[in-house]
XYZ file of C-alpha atoms in Angstrom:
438
model
C -12.761 -24.333 -11.655
C -12.468 -22.690 -15.066
C -9.285 -23.502 -16.912
C -7.201 -20.925 -18.706
C -4.793 -21.536 -21.529
C -1.520 -20.179 -22.780
C -1.482 -20.011 -26.578
C 1.712 -20.975 -28.346
C 1.101 -21.045 -32.096
C -1.815 -23.483 -32.366
C -1.092 -25.336 -29.141
C -2.752 -24.471 -25.828
C -0.896 -25.343 -22.651
C -3.334 -25.954 -19.825
C -2.384 -25.165 -16.213
C -3.914 -27.471 -13.641
C -4.233 -26.927 -9.921
C -1.081 -26.149 -7.907
C -0.582 -29.807 -7.018
C -0.836 -30.899 -10.656
C 1.606 -30.709 -13.510
C 1.240 -28.772 -16.733
C -0.221 -30.653 -19.636
C -0.778 -29.823 -23.285
C -3.686 -30.290 -25.648
C -4.622 -29.203 -29.118
C -7.458 -26.697 -29.677
C -9.810 -29.638 -30.101
C -8.750 -31.157 -26.818
C -6.549 -33.994 -28.169
C -3.759 -34.781 -25.702
C -0.239 -33.803 -26.736
C 2.436 -35.364 -24.605
C 2.186 -36.603 -21.047
C 1.998 -34.542 -17.875
C 5.416 -33.810 -16.446
C 6.404 -33.435 -12.824
C 6.872 -29.687 -12.494
C 8.401 -28.786 -15.848
C 7.282 -29.005 -19.450
C 8.796 -31.738 -21.631
C 12.242 -30.819 -22.887
C 12.201 -29.410 -26.387
C 8.513 -28.622 -26.351
C 7.337 -25.784 -28.617
C 6.581 -23.569 -25.668
C 10.125 -23.889 -24.333
C 11.616 -22.828 -27.647
C 9.645 -19.609 -27.601
C 9.481 -16.696 -25.197
C 8.422 -17.424 -21.620
C 4.856 -16.454 -20.853
C 2.134 -16.822 -18.291
C -0.810 -19.149 -18.131
C -3.909 -17.907 -16.367
C -6.352 -19.919 -14.283
C -9.054 -18.548 -12.071
C -7.251 -15.861 -10.037
C -3.701 -17.149 -10.363
C -0.878 -16.531 -12.789
C 1.522 -19.389 -13.492
C 4.922 -19.532 -15.129
C 5.100 -21.777 -18.144
C 7.926 -23.773 -16.600
C 6.975 -24.072 -12.945
C 3.624 -24.797 -11.393
C 3.870 -21.959 -8.879
C 1.595 -18.935 -8.394
C 3.551 -15.789 -9.214
C 0.938 -13.257 -8.177
C -2.655 -13.350 -7.044
C -4.564 -10.792 -9.115
C -8.232 -10.018 -8.902
C -8.962 -7.255 -11.375
C -11.065 -9.458 -13.662
C -10.733 -11.263 -16.943
C -8.503 -9.122 -19.115
C -5.798 -9.639 -21.624
C -2.708 -7.756 -20.582
C -0.635 -5.622 -22.878
C 2.977 -4.550 -22.181
C 2.876 -6.219 -18.810
C 5.716 -5.398 -16.418
C 6.746 -8.737 -14.958
C 7.627 -9.315 -11.336
C 11.391 -9.352 -10.808
C 11.110 -10.961 -7.394
C 12.295 -14.515 -6.828
C 9.401 -15.241 -4.479
C 5.659 -15.009 -4.830
C 3.308 -13.262 -2.416
C 3.317 -16.274 -0.100
C 7.109 -16.282 0.016
C 7.446 -19.418 -2.137
C 10.531 -19.333 -4.421
C 9.664 -19.131 -8.112
C 11.644 -18.829 -11.300
C 12.219 -15.168 -12.178
C 10.346 -13.937 -15.230
C 11.615 -11.653 -17.944
C 10.460 -10.006 -21.121
C 7.135 -8.608 -22.234
C 4.053 -10.504 -23.303
C 1.869 -9.514 -26.213
C -1.910 -9.392 -26.005
C -2.031 -12.615 -28.035
C 0.330 -14.403 -25.676
C -1.606 -13.493 -22.560
C -5.159 -13.582 -23.850
C -7.434 -15.718 -21.742
C -9.257 -18.665 -23.304
C -12.046 -20.926 -22.098
C -12.302 -24.515 -23.207
C -13.409 -24.604 -26.837
C -13.921 -20.900 -27.453
C -12.194 -17.542 -27.151
C -13.285 -15.424 -24.219
C -14.696 -12.039 -25.143
C -12.442 -9.946 -22.968
C -11.667 -6.253 -23.119
C -8.043 -5.112 -23.457
C -6.969 -2.459 -20.989
C -4.686 0.422 -21.832
C -2.639 0.487 -18.643
C 0.343 -1.423 -17.374
C -0.325 -4.023 -14.691
C 2.339 -3.507 -12.044
C 3.391 -6.724 -10.396
C 6.228 -5.314 -8.321
C 5.679 -5.132 -4.602
C 6.371 -1.889 -2.781
C 9.530 -3.236 -1.135
C 11.024 -3.823 -4.602
C 10.208 -0.264 -5.602
C 11.586 1.332 -2.426
C 14.366 -1.107 -1.516
C 12.897 -2.014 1.880
C 12.489 -5.388 3.556
C 8.690 -5.201 3.728
C 6.127 -3.572 1.394
C 5.121 -1.277 4.243
C 5.380 2.484 4.827
C 5.228 4.037 8.294
C 2.762 6.921 8.226
C 4.272 10.401 8.489
C 2.294 11.455 11.561
C 2.749 15.084 12.592
C 4.455 15.620 15.994
C 5.031 11.861 16.206
C 7.119 10.774 13.209
C 10.494 12.116 14.324
C 13.874 11.293 12.840
C 14.467 8.729 15.573
C 11.111 7.020 15.032
C 11.537 6.983 11.246
C 14.984 5.408 11.671
C 13.578 2.736 13.999
C 10.874 1.851 11.475
C 13.374 1.749 8.600
C 15.744 -0.448 10.606
C 12.804 -2.766 11.302
C 12.083 -3.216 7.580
C 9.505 -0.569 6.631
C 10.038 2.760 4.927
C 10.296 5.187 7.825
C 8.887 8.664 7.262
C 9.677 11.910 9.035
C 6.472 13.897 9.470
C 7.198 17.531 8.671
C 3.691 18.606 9.703
C 4.663 19.626 13.235
C 8.099 21.035 12.356
C 9.705 24.159 10.986
C 12.482 24.240 8.394
C 15.279 24.033 10.961
C 13.788 21.131 12.934
C 13.024 19.224 9.723
C 16.640 19.451 8.651
C 17.780 18.384 12.120
C 15.477 15.362 12.079
C 16.639 14.319 8.625
C 20.282 14.417 9.698
C 19.503 12.568 12.922
C 17.743 9.849 10.931
C 20.764 9.502 8.647
C 22.943 8.930 11.703
C 20.663 6.179 13.005
C 19.992 4.152 9.864
C 21.546 3.236 6.546
C 18.176 1.998 5.278
C 15.822 3.955 3.001
C 13.639 6.584 4.647
C 11.578 9.517 3.470
C 9.772 12.713 4.452
C 6.057 13.487 4.541
C 5.138 17.084 3.671
C 1.722 18.559 4.433
C 1.343 20.974 1.541
C -0.886 23.358 3.529
C 2.051 24.001 5.882
C 3.194 27.640 5.650
C 6.790 26.482 5.109
C 5.993 23.849 2.479
C 8.115 25.672 -0.130
C 11.134 25.555 2.173
C 10.482 21.905 3.013
C 10.414 21.091 -0.701
C 13.913 22.541 -1.109
C 15.286 20.944 2.059
C 14.466 17.393 0.938
C 16.450 18.054 -2.238
C 19.401 19.577 -0.392
C 19.482 16.705 2.117
C 19.344 13.974 -0.528
C 15.989 12.485 0.488
C 14.901 9.736 -1.906
C 11.189 9.429 -1.097
C 8.644 12.167 -0.398
C 4.998 11.591 0.430
C 2.596 14.502 0.373
C -0.822 15.316 1.757
C -3.362 18.132 1.913
C -2.728 19.596 -1.510
C -1.305 19.214 -5.003
C 2.479 18.663 -5.194
C 2.582 19.484 -8.928
C 4.744 22.605 -8.676
C 7.457 20.696 -6.788
C 7.538 17.548 -8.918
C 9.998 18.748 -11.629
C 12.515 19.783 -8.949
C 12.034 16.554 -7.024
C 12.275 14.320 -10.081
C 15.457 16.063 -11.203
C 16.899 15.220 -7.786
C 15.911 11.545 -8.155
C 13.180 11.699 -5.519
C 10.248 9.290 -5.652
C 7.039 11.293 -5.216
C 4.076 9.545 -3.583
C 1.026 11.706 -2.775
C -1.774 10.599 -0.457
C -5.240 10.661 -2.056
C -8.711 10.161 -0.632
C -10.547 9.871 -3.967
C -9.897 8.317 -7.365
C -10.494 11.628 -9.152
C -7.539 13.196 -7.323
C -5.313 10.214 -8.123
C -6.282 10.500 -11.792
C -5.345 14.182 -11.752
C -1.957 13.582 -10.110
C -0.786 10.560 -12.119
C 0.044 12.505 -15.320
C 2.201 14.921 -13.326
C 4.899 12.260 -12.928
C 4.217 10.829 -9.478
C 5.783 7.423 -8.828
C 2.859 5.948 -6.873
C -0.163 7.053 -4.871
C -1.304 6.190 -1.363
C -5.054 5.566 -1.338
C -6.083 6.317 2.231
C -9.535 5.335 3.445
C -11.609 7.070 6.072
C -10.821 4.338 8.632
C -7.429 5.956 9.186
C -6.497 8.273 12.024
C -5.952 12.002 11.672
C -7.190 13.883 8.604
C -9.569 11.663 6.646
C -11.755 11.606 3.552
C -15.165 10.065 2.979
C -14.447 6.776 1.191
C -13.555 3.530 2.926
C -10.374 1.692 2.044
C -12.349 -1.251 0.648
C -14.166 0.999 -1.811
C -11.344 3.451 -2.507
C -8.342 1.255 -3.319
C -9.759 -0.751 -6.262
C -11.219 2.401 -7.815
C -7.851 4.149 -7.595
C -6.143 1.045 -9.027
C -8.512 1.160 -11.984
C -8.087 4.918 -12.443
C -4.292 5.257 -12.668
C -1.317 3.548 -14.283
C 1.049 3.887 -11.318
C 1.427 1.615 -8.271
C -1.171 2.078 -5.544
C -0.460 1.752 -1.812
C -3.378 1.066 0.529
C -3.800 2.911 3.833
C -6.477 3.133 6.497
C -7.755 0.274 8.640
C -4.657 -1.940 8.376
C -3.236 -3.464 11.554
C -2.859 -7.204 10.976
C -2.179 -9.801 8.288
C -5.817 -10.197 7.289
C -6.034 -6.552 6.330
C -2.641 -6.677 4.622
C -3.805 -9.612 2.479
C -7.016 -7.750 1.670
C -4.994 -4.754 0.474
C -3.124 -6.939 -2.004
C -6.384 -8.529 -3.138
C -7.718 -5.025 -3.863
C -4.771 -4.410 -6.192
C -2.368 -2.526 -3.905
C 1.384 -3.146 -4.107
C 1.889 -2.399 -0.416
C 0.434 -0.617 2.595
C 0.952 2.406 4.800
C 0.230 1.981 8.504
C 0.174 4.380 11.417
C -2.177 3.558 14.281
C -0.721 0.102 14.916
C 2.744 1.672 15.280
C 1.614 4.163 17.920
C 1.830 1.386 20.508
C 5.401 0.456 19.615
C 8.111 0.879 22.225
C 9.967 3.275 19.941
C 7.002 5.575 19.268
C 7.600 8.898 21.092
C 3.977 9.539 22.142
C 3.210 9.831 25.871
C 2.498 6.618 27.764
C -0.995 7.913 28.561
C -1.671 8.125 24.804
C -0.577 4.502 24.370
C -2.677 3.394 27.328
C -5.752 5.084 25.830
C -5.174 3.211 22.564
C -4.913 -0.114 24.357
C -8.199 0.555 26.166
C -10.018 1.524 22.975
C -12.792 -0.648 21.556
C -13.959 -0.944 17.971
C -16.338 2.041 18.137
C -14.184 4.331 20.269
C -13.139 6.761 17.519
C -15.055 9.812 16.313
C -14.590 12.280 13.440
C -14.447 15.938 14.392
C -14.781 18.742 11.858
C -16.754 16.792 9.272
C -19.471 19.447 9.045
C -16.911 22.214 8.636
C -14.924 20.364 5.985
C -11.866 19.527 8.102
C -12.559 15.947 9.221
C -10.120 14.411 11.725
C -10.504 10.969 13.289
C -9.562 10.801 16.980
C -10.344 8.736 20.049
C -13.505 9.714 21.884
C -12.795 11.849 24.932
C -14.196 14.959 26.595
C -12.726 17.308 23.984
C -13.850 15.396 20.890
C -17.376 14.775 22.167
C -17.849 18.422 23.075
C -16.397 19.530 19.733
C -18.893 17.410 17.797
C -21.763 18.565 20.020
C -20.890 22.228 19.453
C -20.314 21.645 15.748
C -23.783 20.132 15.344
C -25.208 23.069 17.277
C -23.806 25.446 14.639
C -20.708 26.828 16.379
C -18.389 28.806 14.088
C -14.778 27.888 13.347
C -13.324 30.390 15.789
C -15.420 28.969 18.597
C -14.487 25.393 17.699
C -10.800 26.208 17.455
C -10.555 26.675 21.204
C -11.028 22.905 21.553
C -8.398 21.861 19.012
C -5.713 24.536 19.300
C -2.601 22.750 20.575
C -4.627 19.625 21.346
C -2.388 17.192 19.431
C 0.723 18.415 21.206
C -1.065 18.135 24.559
C -1.876 14.493 23.801
C 1.530 13.541 22.380
C 3.853 15.341 24.807
C 1.806 15.924 27.957
C -0.347 12.801 27.902
C -3.569 14.826 28.220
C -6.195 12.213 27.376
C -9.144 14.416 28.385
C -8.647 17.536 26.250
C -5.884 16.330 23.940
C -6.415 15.184 20.347
C -5.684 11.436 20.409
C -5.508 10.830 16.681
C -6.115 7.166 15.878
C -7.750 4.980 13.260
C -10.606 2.529 13.664
C -8.139 -0.328 14.149
C -7.363 1.048 17.619
C -9.653 -1.657 18.997
C -7.233 -4.279 17.629
C -4.261 -3.085 19.684
C -3.555 -5.047 22.854
C 0.044 -4.512 23.955
C 3.114 -2.327 23.580
C 5.801 -4.113 21.557
C 9.011 -3.349 19.646
C 8.290 -1.911 16.215
C 10.277 -4.765 14.637
C 7.893 -7.308 16.173
C 4.830 -5.397 14.959
C 6.087 -5.166 11.385
C 7.344 -8.756 11.275
C 4.031 -10.139 12.526
C 2.080 -7.929 10.142
C 4.020 -9.235 7.149
C 4.328 -12.874 8.192
C 0.671 -13.207 9.176
C -0.254 -11.539 5.898
C 1.796 -14.049 3.933
C 0.211 -16.917 5.833
C -3.253 -15.556 5.109
C -2.472 -15.204 1.393
C -1.058 -18.725 1.295
C -4.179 -20.094 2.980
C -6.413 -18.264 0.525
C -4.413 -19.500 -2.488
C -4.909 -23.088 -1.328
C -8.584 -22.452 -0.592
C -9.169 -21.054 -4.073
């Protein structure tokens, strides 16, 4: 494995593998001092100066403890004005010494043995904070704000279980949104937020209600939230829009958003064209705000992959539909549990309104008619009221059973707390296994 070095004056401190101690050598490779156990020798030059990071392969290391602080895979860069992780644990949950201060390009420049690496500086901050540190939640997970499903009660249950619960305003009017917000406040003292679909005819009223009700996090979809951002920021609201392309994220970042949710086409409901695997790293490279991955995430393997792509957390929806607390009809849940890997279909792609749902009589006929050239008015007879029929009446034949491609990974109905805990713990275990493997 290539070795990286931390430069302190004319001394390079070399970080070995996790099971090894730090050792020092001069630029010409002459040994300076003996390897310690887990700390540098007392009084060493590096201890008298500012703390920094050594870099090896894909891992960052503190200069005082041989512990990985964050697995990062964006390439061989030198980092300028890096915001250091304030957490006392790394991604695998292992306690580490907290870091502080900023590192200069010189301090964090990567070196190979014997020569300086020709690396390109980047002009953006590398955010090492996880989403739970940003939002004040237990887990770096957001519950998707699913219309007609994400009620105040469901958002409260998800927040109490450790995620950021969201109330989905998409299926509400101004009065019911306010009622759901107040109900959620009664049921949880944990952070929660509101999702606003900007194409909603009452979006302007929703934007004012979240301010009046003291909401601290707003996610948005289906539009540009720019005209609301000054009002929201003045009220101390964190603004997190959902994007389906890097170009949209790049447009929104300068407006003052706090993060973006990069949602791949694997997700349920309204979708874009790009997959999560392709979308997330391109959004990470395009903006200087934290990126949250969404679409195709239901277990720890996918959670670990999201972090590897550069995300600070994830948003999930489909895997929570089969929670005990989710208010969808039992027939809806049963259909999800029966679903296989290829049992979703996208309606409306030809007409520019793509929605991913489970295959059933309605969705198959919709796609057939769409391909035959049916106009929007003719197609609307299939979808009008279809989501409500699925959610409230359990109509699995003509209802719109919105679900992502991970539906085939769902096998039982469980408490939402169990789903979130397993998602996070299995993700940590996967990241720990990968760190040892690499």
